[in-house]
PDB file of C-alpha atoms in Angstrom:
ATOM      1  CA  MET S   1      14.458  59.841-134.078  1.00  0.00           C
ATOM      2  CA  LEU S   2      10.777  58.765-134.065  1.00  0.00           C
ATOM      3  CA  ASP S   3       7.955  61.152-134.371  1.00  0.00           C
ATOM      4  CA  PRO S   4       6.413  61.528-130.806  1.00  0.00           C
ATOM      5  CA  SER S   5       3.036  60.921-132.382  1.00  0.00           C
ATOM      6  CA  PHE S   6       4.206  57.321-132.966  1.00  0.00           C
ATOM      7  CA  ASN S   7       4.334  56.596-129.267  1.00  0.00           C
ATOM      8  CA  ARG S   8       1.111  58.419-128.805  1.00  0.00           C
ATOM      9  CA  GLY S   9      -0.450  56.286-131.486  1.00  0.00           C
ATOM     10  CA  ILE S  10       0.772  53.022-129.866  1.00  0.00           C
ATOM     11  CA  ARG S  11      -0.679  54.211-126.578  1.00  0.00           C
ATOM     12  CA  GLY S  12      -3.871  55.234-128.318  1.00  0.00           C
ATOM     13  CA  ILE S  13      -4.425  51.737-129.682  1.00  0.00           C
ATOM     14  CA  ILE S  14      -3.901  50.212-126.096  1.00  0.00           C
ATOM     15  CA  HIS S  15      -6.268  52.895-124.647  1.00  0.00           C
ATOM     16  CA  LEU S  16      -8.890  52.096-127.228  1.00  0.00           C
ATOM     17  CA  LEU S  17      -8.853  48.296-126.440  1.00  0.00           C
ATOM     18  CA  GLN S  18      -7.943  48.339-122.715  1.00  0.00           C
ATOM     19  CA  PHE S  19     -10.438  47.372-119.895  1.00  0.00           C
ATOM     20  CA  PRO S  20     -10.193  46.875-116.067  1.00  0.00           C
ATOM     21  CA  MET S  21      -8.729  43.706-114.756  1.00  0.00           C
ATOM     22  CA  TYR S  22      -6.750  42.676-111.606  1.00  0.00           C
ATOM     23  CA  ILE S  23      -3.271  41.917-111.069  1.00  0.00           C
ATOM     24  CA  VAL S  24      -1.886  39.637-108.349  1.00  0.00           C
ATOM     25  CA  ILE S  25       1.597  40.846-107.467  1.00  0.00           C
ATOM     26  CA  ARG S  26       3.753  38.122-105.763  1.00  0.00           C
ATOM     27  CA  ASN S  27       6.578  39.395-103.418  1.00  0.00           C
ATOM     28  CA  ILE S  28       9.018  36.558-103.741  1.00  0.00           C
ATOM     29  CA  LYS S  29      11.110  37.965-100.844  1.00  0.00           C
ATOM     30  CA  TYR S  30       8.439  36.841 -98.359  1.00  0.00           C
ATOM     31  CA  SER S  31       7.080  33.352 -98.068  1.00  0.00           C
ATOM     32  CA  CYS S  32       3.515  32.793 -96.851  1.00  0.00           C
ATOM     33  CA  PRO S  33       3.080  30.989 -93.511  1.00  0.00           C
ATOM     34  CA  CYS S  34       1.125  28.219 -95.361  1.00  0.00           C
ATOM     35  CA  VAL S  35       4.369  27.126 -97.108  1.00  0.00           C
ATOM     36  CA  ASP S  36       5.260  23.642 -95.784  1.00  0.00           C
ATOM     37  CA  ARG S  37       8.600  21.882 -95.121  1.00  0.00           C
ATOM     38  CA  SER S  38       8.506  20.549 -98.687  1.00  0.00           C
ATOM     39  CA  ASP S  39       8.251  24.167-100.010  1.00  0.00           C
ATOM     40  CA  THR S  40       4.582  23.691-101.165  1.00  0.00           C
ATOM     41  CA  ALA S  41       2.003  26.316-100.721  1.00  0.00           C
ATOM     42  CA  ASP S  42      -1.585  25.473 -99.718  1.00  0.00           C
ATOM     43  CA  PRO S  43      -3.861  25.990-102.703  1.00  0.00           C
ATOM     44  CA  ASN S  44      -6.672  26.949-100.279  1.00  0.00           C
ATOM     45  CA  CYS S  45      -4.663  29.816 -98.508  1.00  0.00           C
ATOM     46  CA  PRO S  46      -6.597  32.887 -98.296  1.00  0.00           C
ATOM     47  CA  LEU S  47      -3.581  34.977 -97.601  1.00  0.00           C
ATOM     48  CA  CYS S  48      -1.471  34.088-100.762  1.00  0.00           C
ATOM     49  CA  LEU S  49      -4.056  32.590-102.975  1.00  0.00           C
ATOM     50  CA  GLY S  50      -1.956  29.364-103.157  1.00  0.00           C
ATOM     51  CA  THR S  51       1.234  31.268-104.703  1.00  0.00           C
ATOM     52  CA  GLY S  52       3.334  30.610-101.544  1.00  0.00           C
ATOM     53  CA  TYR S  53       4.301  34.285-101.337  1.00  0.00           C
ATOM     54  CA  LYS S  54       3.062  37.512 -99.768  1.00  0.00           C
ATOM     55  CA  ILE S  55       0.689  39.250-102.396  1.00  0.00           C
ATOM     56  CA  LYS S  56      -0.704  42.597-103.346  1.00  0.00           C
ATOM     57  CA  ILE S  57      -3.798  43.004-105.547  1.00  0.00           C
ATOM     58  CA  ARG S  58      -4.230  45.995-107.817  1.00  0.00           C
ATOM     59  CA  LYS S  59      -6.893  47.019-110.325  1.00  0.00           C
ATOM     60  CA  ILE S  60      -5.266  47.993-113.576  1.00  0.00           C
ATOM     61  CA  LEU S  61      -6.039  48.648-117.399  1.00  0.00           C
ATOM     62  CA  GLY S  62      -4.842  46.431-120.022  1.00  0.00           C
ATOM     63  CA  ALA S  63      -5.709  45.175-123.636  1.00  0.00           C
ATOM     64  CA  LEU S  64      -6.101  41.474-124.432  1.00  0.00           C
ATOM     65  CA  GLN S  65      -5.427  39.709-127.649  1.00  0.00           C
ATOM     66  CA  PRO S  66      -6.398  35.985-127.481  1.00  0.00           C
ATOM     67  CA  ASP S  67      -4.101  33.942-129.515  1.00  0.00           C
ATOM     68  CA  THR S  68      -5.897  31.020-131.154  1.00  0.00           C
ATOM     69  CA  ASP S  69      -4.797  27.931-132.915  1.00  0.00           C
ATOM     70  CA  SER S  70      -6.831  25.567-134.953  1.00  0.00           C
ATOM     71  CA  PHE S  71      -7.382  21.962-134.094  1.00  0.00           C
ATOM     72  CA  ARG S  72      -8.180  19.839-137.123  1.00  0.00           C
ATOM     73  CA  ILE S  73      -9.814  17.105-135.145  1.00  0.00           C
ATOM     74  CA  ALA S  74     -12.414  19.408-133.481  1.00  0.00           C
ATOM     75  CA  GLU S  75     -12.476  21.896-136.416  1.00  0.00           C
ATOM     76  CA  LYS S  76     -12.787  24.771-133.770  1.00  0.00           C
ATOM     77  CA  LYS S  77     -10.715  27.479-132.550  1.00  0.00           C
ATOM     78  CA  SER S  78      -9.452  27.267-129.090  1.00  0.00           C
ATOM     79  CA  VAL S  79      -7.590  29.891-126.942  1.00  0.00           C
ATOM     80  CA  VAL S  80      -4.210  28.533-126.250  1.00  0.00           C
ATOM     81  CA  MET S  81      -2.405  31.533-125.084  1.00  0.00           C
ATOM     82  CA  ASN S  82      -3.454  35.246-124.275  1.00  0.00           C
ATOM     83  CA  GLN S  83      -1.350  38.324-125.157  1.00  0.00           C
ATOM     84  CA  TYR S  84      -1.617  41.290-122.871  1.00  0.00           C
ATOM     85  CA  PHE S  85      -0.527  44.846-123.598  1.00  0.00           C
ATOM     86  CA  PHE S  86      -0.190  47.453-120.999  1.00  0.00           C
ATOM     87  CA  ASP S  87       0.652  51.211-121.272  1.00  0.00           C
ATOM     88  CA  SER S  88       3.702  51.887-119.237  1.00  0.00           C
ATOM     89  CA  GLU S  89       1.929  54.901-117.703  1.00  0.00           C
ATOM     90  CA  ASN S  90      -0.652  52.482-116.067  1.00  0.00           C
ATOM     91  CA  VAL S  91       1.599  49.779-114.547  1.00  0.00           C
ATOM     92  CA  THR S  92       4.932  49.323-112.706  1.00  0.00           C
ATOM     93  CA  ASN S  93       7.924  46.959-113.219  1.00  0.00           C
ATOM     94  CA  GLU S  94       6.847  45.221-110.025  1.00  0.00           C
ATOM     95  CA  MET S  95       3.495  44.340-111.622  1.00  0.00           C
ATOM     96  CA  MET S  96       5.127  43.237-114.845  1.00  0.00           C
ATOM     97  CA  GLN S  97       6.972  40.251-113.361  1.00  0.00           C
ATOM     98  CA  HIS S  98       7.049  36.522-114.440  1.00  0.00           C
ATOM     99  CA  ASP S  99       4.332  34.515-112.701  1.00  0.00           C
ATOM    100  CA  ASN S 100       2.299  37.482-111.580  1.00  0.00           C
ATOM    101  CA  ILE S 101      -1.361  36.676-112.117  1.00  0.00           C
ATOM    102  CA  ILE S 102      -4.125  38.579-114.157  1.00  0.00           C
ATOM    103  CA  VAL S 103      -7.724  38.110-113.078  1.00  0.00           C
ATOM    104  CA  ARG S 104     -10.524  39.201-115.380  1.00  0.00           C
ATOM    105  CA  ASP S 105     -14.011  38.260-114.334  1.00  0.00           C
ATOM    106  CA  ASN S 106     -13.550  34.507-113.645  1.00  0.00           C
ATOM    107  CA  GLU S 107     -10.509  33.984-115.874  1.00  0.00           C
ATOM    108  CA  ILE S 108      -7.219  33.553-114.471  1.00  0.00           C
ATOM    109  CA  ASP S 109      -3.880  34.080-116.462  1.00  0.00           C
ATOM    110  CA  ILE S 110      -0.348  33.637-115.397  1.00  0.00           C
ATOM    111  CA  LEU S 111       2.113  36.177-117.016  1.00  0.00           C
ATOM    112  CA  ASP S 112       5.032  34.656-118.995  1.00  0.00           C
ATOM    113  CA  GLN S 113       8.196  36.793-119.198  1.00  0.00           C
ATOM    114  CA  PRO S 114       6.661  40.282-119.707  1.00  0.00           C
ATOM    115  CA  LYS S 115       8.682  42.507-121.879  1.00  0.00           C
ATOM    116  CA  LYS S 116       9.238  46.377-122.079  1.00  0.00           C
ATOM    117  CA  PHE S 117       8.921  47.905-125.495  1.00  0.00           C
ATOM    118  CA  ARG S 118      10.839  51.120-125.750  1.00  0.00           C
ATOM    119  CA  SER S 119      10.883  53.994-128.232  1.00  0.00           C
ATOM    120  CA  ASP S 120      14.014  55.198-129.885  1.00  0.00           C
ATOM    121  CA  SER S 121      14.427  57.705-126.992  1.00  0.00           C
ATOM    122  CA  ASN S 122      14.665  54.574-124.688  1.00  0.00           C
ATOM    123  CA  ASP S 123      11.485  55.392-122.682  1.00  0.00           C
ATOM    124  CA  VAL S 124       9.362  52.425-121.934  1.00  0.00           C
ATOM    125  CA  ILE S 125       6.186  52.906-124.076  1.00  0.00           C
ATOM    126  CA  TYR S 126       4.306  49.616-123.284  1.00  0.00           C
ATOM    127  CA  TYR S 127       4.598  46.156-121.850  1.00  0.00           C
ATOM    128  CA  TYR S 128       3.688  43.025-123.547  1.00  0.00           C
ATOM    129  CA  ALA S 129       3.326  39.617-121.938  1.00  0.00           C
ATOM    130  CA  ASN S 130       2.127  36.188-123.026  1.00  0.00           C
ATOM    131  CA  ALA S 131      -0.002  34.444-120.489  1.00  0.00           C
ATOM    132  CA  GLN S 132      -1.442  31.075-119.885  1.00  0.00           C
ATOM    133  CA  GLY S 133      -4.706  30.083-118.100  1.00  0.00           C
ATOM    134  CA  LYS S 134      -4.383  28.692-114.625  1.00  0.00           C
ATOM    135  CA  LYS S 135      -5.143  25.002-114.800  1.00  0.00           C
ATOM    136  CA  VAL S 136      -5.116  23.730-111.186  1.00  0.00           C
ATOM    137  CA  TYR S 137      -7.003  24.942-108.084  1.00  0.00           C
ATOM    138  CA  LYS S 138      -8.757  27.598-110.155  1.00  0.00           C
ATOM    139  CA  GLU S 139     -11.981  27.432-108.088  1.00  0.00           C
ATOM    140  CA  GLU S 140     -10.134  27.760-104.864  1.00  0.00           C
ATOM    141  CA  PHE S 141      -8.055  30.626-106.145  1.00  0.00           C
ATOM    142  CA  LEU S 142     -11.263  32.432-107.420  1.00  0.00           C
ATOM    143  CA  ARG S 143     -13.133  31.834-104.270  1.00  0.00           C
ATOM    144  CA  ASN S 144     -10.395  33.413-102.039  1.00  0.00           C
ATOM    145  CA  PHE S 145      -9.502  36.084-104.604  1.00  0.00           C
ATOM    146  CA  TRP S 146     -13.026  37.439-104.703  1.00  0.00           C
ATOM    147  CA  LYS S 147     -13.252  37.265-100.768  1.00  0.00           C
ATOM    148  CA  LEU S 148     -10.111  39.532-100.611  1.00  0.00           C
ATOM    149  CA  VAL S 149     -11.185  41.917-103.325  1.00  0.00           C
ATOM    150  CA  LYS S 150     -14.812  42.365-102.076  1.00  0.00           C
ATOM    151  CA  GLY S 151     -14.097  41.884 -98.358  1.00  0.00           C
ATOM    152  CA  LYS S 152     -16.664  39.202 -97.974  1.00  0.00           C
TER     153      LYS S 152
END
């Protein structure tokens, strides 16, 4: 069995690097009224932020590790995927679902298959998820998101 200090060490690293961000939790059981007959959500919808589902917004703590890849033509580094780490004591299973959305400042990332990492006692210690930046209707999303969060 692992020494309990190992789990505390992993959490300590996450706590050292974490910062506040928001998560948009989609409830896929409830469609938004903006969804039309072709099953398409309105990207300007202030209720669902264009997700097509009822949503909740929560402020959470998480750590971010940008994953970079070199492009020989441009000879620069460009972020292609972000990696997020969350202490299991700060988030819920509901938050850590595929296609939920992370918002940090004016950056929007969509979670891709979050994974639970367990200790040998089978306790979930942290969650890990790759995330890609939202590419379409970003301005509309942010405008409506900040209206919801700030109430303006």
